[in-house]
Amino acid sequence: MSKLNEIVDETIAALEEMRRSGVTNVSVSPATLEELGRLPKVVSAQLAPIEASAKVCVKCPELVRCRHNVVFGVGDPHAELMFIGEAPGRDEDLEGEPFVGRAGELLTKIIQAMGLKRHEVYIANVLKCRPPENRTPLPEEVANCLPYLLTQIELIKPKVIVALGATAMKALLDVQLGITKIRGNWYTFRDIPIMPTFHPAYLLRNPAAKKEVWQDMQAVLAKLGREVPKR
Ligand code: URA
């Protein structure tokens, strides 16, 4: 555990102890409040135990047998923008990081085309373990793993979510239509605007669909109040 995480844990424990012993008010100077507001590590400290429990999760026996790594998520825990994919593939399983294979390279290019850097957004998947042969996640696997993603969203509080492909879209939205019909339209997940779009792996097979994804990303940038970079 890093030193900062220890400080955060000890501070939380001390505040809880004060509350238990009846303290109802603590005065904090405006400068300290400002400093606290700038502490991204507070969210990483909250994510750390969730990641630790995902890493030892054994709810999906087939995935547990095959996995090399549990792929929790990567990026800025204070990101305004969160991308959610389906599940780790072979490269992600080996490296322990989402979207690092061919589809990941394309996602990184999309992020860069938006004028952002990969480390400025947060990237996660619905499943944290690779399904064998990259098969589509089973409904019970999604149900087992979804609480991790929901906690990530709750802690990170992105301003906008991009759901990459049908699995991410179906995990978060109660929609019956396919991704081709749904993409490009805004939906809401727990008050957060969510844009479903095509998965980068689909774009590798159907490069003509990049045009639509770029339209969707322009809408995302507009929603974030950011300028659309010239291409
Ligand atoms: N496809 C996904 O949905 N997620 C990854 O991390 C890699 C490929």
mmCIF file of C-alpha atoms and ligand atoms in Angstrom:
data_model
loop_
_atom_site.group_PDB
_atom_site.id
_atom_site.type_symbol
_atom_site.label_atom_id
_atom_site.label_comp_id
_atom_site.label_asym_id
_atom_site.label_seq_id
_atom_site.Cartn_x
_atom_site.Cartn_y
_atom_site.Cartn_z
ATOM 1 C CA MET A 1 0.000 0.000 0.000
ATOM 2 C CA SER A 2 1.336 3.457 -0.848
ATOM 3 C CA LYS A 3 2.031 5.985 1.878
ATOM 4 C CA LEU A 4 -0.768 8.240 0.713
ATOM 5 C CA ASN A 5 -3.284 5.406 0.855
ATOM 6 C CA GLU A 6 -2.177 4.705 4.430
ATOM 7 C CA ILE A 7 -2.715 8.362 5.346
ATOM 8 C CA VAL A 8 -6.187 8.308 3.747
ATOM 9 C CA ASP A 9 -7.134 5.083 5.571
ATOM 10 C CA GLU A 10 -5.871 6.415 8.891
ATOM 11 C CA THR A 11 -7.702 9.720 8.389
ATOM 12 C CA ILE A 12 -10.970 7.946 7.579
ATOM 13 C CA ALA A 13 -10.534 5.679 10.630
ATOM 14 C CA ALA A 14 -9.798 8.691 12.874
ATOM 15 C CA LEU A 15 -12.865 10.576 11.589
ATOM 16 C CA GLU A 16 -15.047 7.511 12.095
ATOM 17 C CA GLU A 17 -13.747 7.154 15.636
ATOM 18 C CA MET A 18 -14.568 10.828 16.291
ATOM 19 C CA ARG A 19 -18.093 10.347 14.942
ATOM 20 C CA ARG A 20 -18.591 7.237 17.092
ATOM 21 C CA SER A 21 -17.540 9.223 20.150
ATOM 22 C CA GLY A 22 -20.147 11.901 19.460
ATOM 23 C CA VAL A 23 -18.278 14.576 17.496
ATOM 24 C CA THR A 24 -20.717 16.133 15.011
ATOM 25 C CA ASN A 25 -18.685 19.054 13.628
ATOM 26 C CA VAL A 26 -15.117 19.473 12.497
ATOM 27 C CA SER A 27 -13.859 22.819 11.291
ATOM 28 C CA VAL A 28 -11.673 22.629 8.196
ATOM 29 C CA SER A 29 -10.019 25.679 6.673
ATOM 30 C CA PRO A 30 -11.008 26.668 3.096
ATOM 31 C CA ALA A 31 -7.404 26.015 2.013
ATOM 32 C CA THR A 32 -7.551 22.446 3.355
ATOM 33 C CA LEU A 33 -10.900 21.863 1.659
ATOM 34 C CA GLU A 34 -9.449 23.068 -1.628
ATOM 35 C CA GLU A 35 -6.468 20.773 -1.154
ATOM 36 C CA LEU A 36 -8.750 17.808 -0.409
ATOM 37 C CA GLY A 37 -10.788 18.553 -3.527
ATOM 38 C CA ARG A 38 -7.636 18.236 -5.582
ATOM 39 C CA LEU A 39 -6.736 14.818 -4.193
ATOM 40 C CA PRO A 40 -7.379 12.207 -6.871
ATOM 41 C CA LYS A 41 -5.773 9.614 -4.588
ATOM 42 C CA VAL A 42 -8.836 9.672 -2.372
ATOM 43 C CA VAL A 43 -10.811 7.952 -5.137
ATOM 44 C CA SER A 44 -7.913 5.600 -5.890
ATOM 45 C CA ALA A 45 -7.831 4.694 -2.223
ATOM 46 C CA GLN A 46 -11.539 3.893 -2.403
ATOM 47 C CA LEU A 47 -11.050 1.874 -5.584
ATOM 48 C CA ALA A 48 -8.086 -0.061 -4.169
ATOM 49 C CA PRO A 49 -10.056 -2.420 -1.879
ATOM 50 C CA ILE A 50 -12.629 -3.037 -4.638
ATOM 51 C CA GLU A 51 -9.802 -3.957 -7.004
ATOM 52 C CA ALA A 52 -8.241 -6.144 -4.319
ATOM 53 C CA SER A 53 -11.503 -8.058 -3.887
ATOM 54 C CA ALA A 54 -11.950 -8.418 -7.681
ATOM 55 C CA LYS A 55 -8.443 -9.898 -7.862
ATOM 56 C CA VAL A 56 -9.409 -12.771 -5.583
ATOM 57 C CA CYS A 57 -12.960 -13.200 -6.890
ATOM 58 C CA VAL A 58 -13.852 -16.842 -7.641
ATOM 59 C CA LYS A 59 -17.518 -16.438 -8.569
ATOM 60 C CA CYS A 60 -17.094 -17.645 -12.181
ATOM 61 C CA PRO A 61 -15.216 -20.979 -11.996
ATOM 62 C CA GLU A 62 -14.551 -21.275 -15.745
ATOM 63 C CA LEU A 63 -13.075 -17.774 -15.929
ATOM 64 C CA VAL A 64 -11.042 -18.302 -12.759
ATOM 65 C CA ARG A 65 -9.520 -21.486 -14.257
ATOM 66 C CA CYS A 66 -8.446 -19.730 -17.467
ATOM 67 C CA ARG A 67 -7.381 -16.282 -16.290
ATOM 68 C CA HIS A 68 -3.829 -15.017 -15.902
ATOM 69 C CA ASN A 69 -4.872 -11.657 -14.516
ATOM 70 C CA VAL A 70 -7.977 -9.924 -13.282
ATOM 71 C CA VAL A 71 -8.245 -6.776 -15.398
ATOM 72 C CA PHE A 72 -9.839 -4.165 -13.174
ATOM 73 C CA GLY A 73 -9.505 -0.840 -14.991
ATOM 74 C CA VAL A 74 -7.019 1.868 -15.846
ATOM 75 C CA GLY A 75 -6.822 5.638 -16.052
ATOM 76 C CA ASP A 76 -7.661 8.724 -14.067
ATOM 77 C CA PRO A 77 -9.975 7.939 -11.130
ATOM 78 C CA HIS A 78 -11.254 11.517 -11.487
ATOM 79 C CA ALA A 79 -11.845 11.246 -15.232
ATOM 80 C CA GLU A 80 -14.757 13.122 -16.792
ATOM 81 C CA LEU A 81 -15.010 10.422 -19.419
ATOM 82 C CA MET A 82 -15.251 6.672 -18.885
ATOM 83 C CA PHE A 83 -15.098 4.036 -21.622
ATOM 84 C CA ILE A 84 -16.640 0.657 -20.890
ATOM 85 C CA GLY A 85 -15.896 -2.399 -23.010
ATOM 86 C CA GLU A 86 -16.941 -6.038 -22.835
ATOM 87 C CA ALA A 87 -14.200 -8.177 -21.292
ATOM 88 C CA PRO A 88 -10.433 -8.612 -21.440
ATOM 89 C CA GLY A 89 -9.066 -10.422 -24.475
ATOM 90 C CA ARG A 90 -5.842 -12.415 -24.697
ATOM 91 C CA ASP A 91 -3.466 -9.441 -24.529
ATOM 92 C CA GLU A 92 -5.392 -7.786 -21.711
ATOM 93 C CA ASP A 93 -5.479 -11.049 -19.728
ATOM 94 C CA LEU A 94 -1.704 -11.382 -20.082
ATOM 95 C CA GLU A 95 -0.916 -7.745 -19.299
ATOM 96 C CA GLY A 96 -3.590 -7.070 -16.690
ATOM 97 C CA GLU A 97 -4.705 -3.859 -18.431
ATOM 98 C CA PRO A 98 -7.863 -3.241 -20.483
ATOM 99 C CA PHE A 99 -7.713 -2.444 -24.186
ATOM 100 C CA VAL A 100 -4.031 -3.050 -24.916
ATOM 101 C CA GLY A 101 -4.422 -5.380 -27.927
ATOM 102 C CA ARG A 102 -5.386 -4.398 -31.482
ATOM 103 C CA ALA A 103 -8.832 -3.151 -30.466
ATOM 104 C CA GLY A 104 -7.148 -1.264 -27.636
ATOM 105 C CA GLU A 105 -4.721 0.430 -30.016
ATOM 106 C CA LEU A 106 -7.693 1.630 -32.019
ATOM 107 C CA LEU A 107 -9.462 2.847 -28.871
ATOM 108 C CA THR A 108 -6.300 4.749 -27.895
ATOM 109 C CA LYS A 109 -6.290 6.396 -31.348
ATOM 110 C CA ILE A 110 -9.951 7.360 -30.939
ATOM 111 C CA ILE A 111 -9.175 8.911 -27.525
ATOM 112 C CA GLN A 112 -6.240 10.812 -29.024
ATOM 113 C CA ALA A 113 -8.361 11.991 -31.967
ATOM 114 C CA MET A 114 -10.690 13.457 -29.338
ATOM 115 C CA GLY A 115 -7.795 15.578 -28.087
ATOM 116 C CA LEU A 116 -7.376 13.490 -24.947
ATOM 117 C CA LYS A 117 -4.696 11.197 -23.606
ATOM 118 C CA ARG A 118 -5.380 7.632 -22.570
ATOM 119 C CA HIS A 119 -4.342 8.364 -18.984
ATOM 120 C CA GLU A 120 -6.857 11.244 -18.801
ATOM 121 C CA VAL A 121 -9.895 8.961 -19.213
ATOM 122 C CA TYR A 122 -10.890 5.833 -17.301
ATOM 123 C CA ILE A 123 -11.208 2.514 -19.132
ATOM 124 C CA ALA A 124 -12.912 -0.572 -17.733
ATOM 125 C CA ASN A 125 -14.841 -3.626 -18.873
ATOM 126 C CA VAL A 126 -18.086 -5.300 -17.855
ATOM 127 C CA LEU A 127 -16.161 -8.516 -17.067
ATOM 128 C CA LYS A 128 -12.853 -8.311 -15.279
ATOM 129 C CA CYS A 129 -11.753 -11.813 -16.368
ATOM 130 C CA ARG A 130 -11.227 -13.091 -19.896
ATOM 131 C CA PRO A 131 -13.874 -15.492 -21.196
ATOM 132 C CA PRO A 132 -12.207 -18.523 -22.837
ATOM 133 C CA GLU A 133 -11.647 -18.007 -26.580
ATOM 134 C CA ASN A 134 -13.111 -14.502 -26.106
ATOM 135 C CA ARG A 135 -16.628 -15.888 -26.147
ATOM 136 C CA THR A 136 -19.482 -13.531 -25.299
ATOM 137 C CA PRO A 137 -19.909 -13.213 -21.514
ATOM 138 C CA LEU A 138 -22.687 -15.368 -20.071
ATOM 139 C CA PRO A 139 -25.557 -13.580 -18.304
ATOM 140 C CA GLU A 140 -24.542 -15.066 -14.935
ATOM 141 C CA GLU A 141 -20.949 -13.879 -15.450
ATOM 142 C CA VAL A 142 -22.218 -10.366 -16.170
ATOM 143 C CA ALA A 143 -24.424 -10.538 -13.065
ATOM 144 C CA ASN A 144 -21.478 -11.727 -10.926
ATOM 145 C CA CYS A 145 -19.093 -9.052 -12.168
ATOM 146 C CA LEU A 146 -21.387 -6.056 -12.601
ATOM 147 C CA PRO A 147 -21.140 -4.870 -8.960
ATOM 148 C CA TYR A 148 -17.441 -4.090 -9.545
ATOM 149 C CA LEU A 149 -18.254 -1.905 -12.542
ATOM 150 C CA LEU A 150 -21.140 -0.216 -10.744
ATOM 151 C CA THR A 151 -18.840 0.653 -7.852
ATOM 152 C CA GLN A 152 -16.230 1.995 -10.260
ATOM 153 C CA ILE A 153 -18.855 4.255 -11.854
ATOM 154 C CA GLU A 154 -20.156 5.350 -8.467
ATOM 155 C CA LEU A 155 -16.693 6.304 -7.210
ATOM 156 C CA ILE A 156 -15.293 7.818 -10.393
ATOM 157 C CA LYS A 157 -18.502 9.735 -11.139
ATOM 158 C CA PRO A 158 -17.686 10.412 -14.792
ATOM 159 C CA LYS A 159 -19.591 13.195 -16.549
ATOM 160 C CA VAL A 160 -20.081 10.975 -19.580
ATOM 161 C CA ILE A 161 -19.876 7.226 -20.204
ATOM 162 C CA VAL A 162 -19.188 5.638 -23.575
ATOM 163 C CA ALA A 163 -20.518 2.074 -23.828
ATOM 164 C CA LEU A 164 -18.410 0.215 -26.373
ATOM 165 C CA GLY A 165 -20.557 -2.440 -28.029
ATOM 166 C CA ALA A 166 -23.596 -4.477 -27.162
ATOM 167 C CA THR A 167 -22.361 -6.130 -23.943
ATOM 168 C CA ALA A 168 -21.565 -2.812 -22.240
ATOM 169 C CA MET A 169 -24.762 -1.266 -23.558
ATOM 170 C CA LYS A 170 -26.962 -4.158 -22.336
ATOM 171 C CA ALA A 171 -25.215 -4.325 -18.963
ATOM 172 C CA LEU A 172 -26.077 -0.701 -18.194
ATOM 173 C CA LEU A 173 -29.227 0.056 -20.164
ATOM 174 C CA ASP A 174 -32.599 -1.574 -20.343
ATOM 175 C CA VAL A 175 -32.820 -1.497 -24.137
ATOM 176 C CA GLN A 176 -34.068 -4.206 -26.433
ATOM 177 C CA LEU A 177 -32.704 -2.909 -29.758
ATOM 178 C CA GLY A 178 -29.262 -3.778 -31.122
ATOM 179 C CA ILE A 179 -26.212 -1.511 -30.991
ATOM 180 C CA THR A 180 -26.662 -0.476 -34.655
ATOM 181 C CA LYS A 181 -30.048 1.072 -33.807
ATOM 182 C CA ILE A 182 -29.049 2.449 -30.433
ATOM 183 C CA ARG A 183 -25.649 4.004 -31.140
ATOM 184 C CA GLY A 184 -25.431 7.734 -31.563
ATOM 185 C CA ASN A 185 -28.305 8.378 -29.146
ATOM 186 C CA TRP A 186 -27.998 9.630 -25.597
ATOM 187 C CA TYR A 187 -29.286 7.494 -22.733
ATOM 188 C CA THR A 188 -28.934 7.963 -19.005
ATOM 189 C CA PHE A 189 -27.430 5.621 -16.471
ATOM 190 C CA ARG A 190 -27.977 6.751 -12.865
ATOM 191 C CA ASP A 191 -28.127 10.383 -14.016
ATOM 192 C CA ILE A 192 -24.949 10.042 -16.104
ATOM 193 C CA PRO A 193 -25.294 10.592 -19.863
ATOM 194 C CA ILE A 194 -24.218 7.471 -21.718
ATOM 195 C CA MET A 195 -23.389 7.173 -25.397
ATOM 196 C CA PRO A 196 -23.499 3.668 -26.877
ATOM 197 C CA THR A 197 -21.263 3.209 -29.881
ATOM 198 C CA PHE A 198 -19.605 0.441 -31.878
ATOM 199 C CA HIS A 199 -16.884 -1.611 -30.194
ATOM 200 C CA PRO A 200 -13.349 -0.996 -31.582
ATOM 201 C CA ALA A 201 -13.101 -4.736 -32.436
ATOM 202 C CA TYR A 202 -16.132 -4.267 -34.701
ATOM 203 C CA LEU A 203 -14.378 -1.288 -36.313
ATOM 204 C CA LEU A 204 -11.360 -3.477 -37.084
ATOM 205 C CA ARG A 205 -13.688 -5.753 -39.063
ATOM 206 C CA ASN A 206 -15.823 -2.909 -40.464
ATOM 207 C CA PRO A 207 -13.599 0.163 -40.892
ATOM 208 C CA ALA A 208 -16.407 2.028 -42.702
ATOM 209 C CA ALA A 209 -18.216 2.303 -39.351
ATOM 210 C CA LYS A 210 -15.421 4.540 -37.986
ATOM 211 C CA LYS A 211 -17.334 7.474 -39.471
ATOM 212 C CA GLU A 212 -20.298 6.813 -37.177
ATOM 213 C CA VAL A 213 -18.074 6.338 -34.126
ATOM 214 C CA TRP A 214 -16.371 9.662 -34.839
ATOM 215 C CA GLN A 215 -19.824 11.327 -34.998
ATOM 216 C CA ASP A 216 -20.635 9.750 -31.621
ATOM 217 C CA MET A 217 -17.342 10.961 -30.135
ATOM 218 C CA GLN A 218 -18.038 14.482 -31.405
ATOM 219 C CA ALA A 219 -21.356 14.364 -29.531
ATOM 220 C CA VAL A 220 -19.457 13.182 -26.430
ATOM 221 C CA LEU A 221 -17.000 16.093 -26.691
ATOM 222 C CA ALA A 222 -19.887 18.542 -27.083
ATOM 223 C CA LYS A 223 -21.569 17.087 -23.992
ATOM 224 C CA LEU A 224 -18.302 17.580 -22.065
ATOM 225 C CA GLY A 225 -18.083 21.169 -23.340
ATOM 226 C CA ARG A 226 -14.836 20.396 -25.150
ATOM 227 C CA GLU A 227 -13.789 21.513 -28.578
ATOM 228 C CA VAL A 228 -13.755 18.983 -31.372
ATOM 229 C CA PRO A 229 -10.157 18.829 -32.672
ATOM 230 C CA LYS A 230 -9.667 19.373 -36.409
ATOM 231 C CA ARG A 231 -8.805 16.141 -38.243
HETATM 232 N N1 URA B 1 -12.245 -5.840 -25.837
HETATM 233 C C1 URA B 1 -12.873 -5.403 -24.739
HETATM 234 O O1 URA B 1 -14.101 -5.275 -24.691
HETATM 235 N N2 URA B 1 -12.118 -5.057 -23.689
HETATM 236 C C2 URA B 1 -10.799 -5.133 -23.691
HETATM 237 O O2 URA B 1 -10.193 -4.795 -22.684
HETATM 238 C C3 URA B 1 -10.170 -5.609 -24.857
HETATM 239 C C4 URA B 1 -10.907 -5.957 -25.914
#
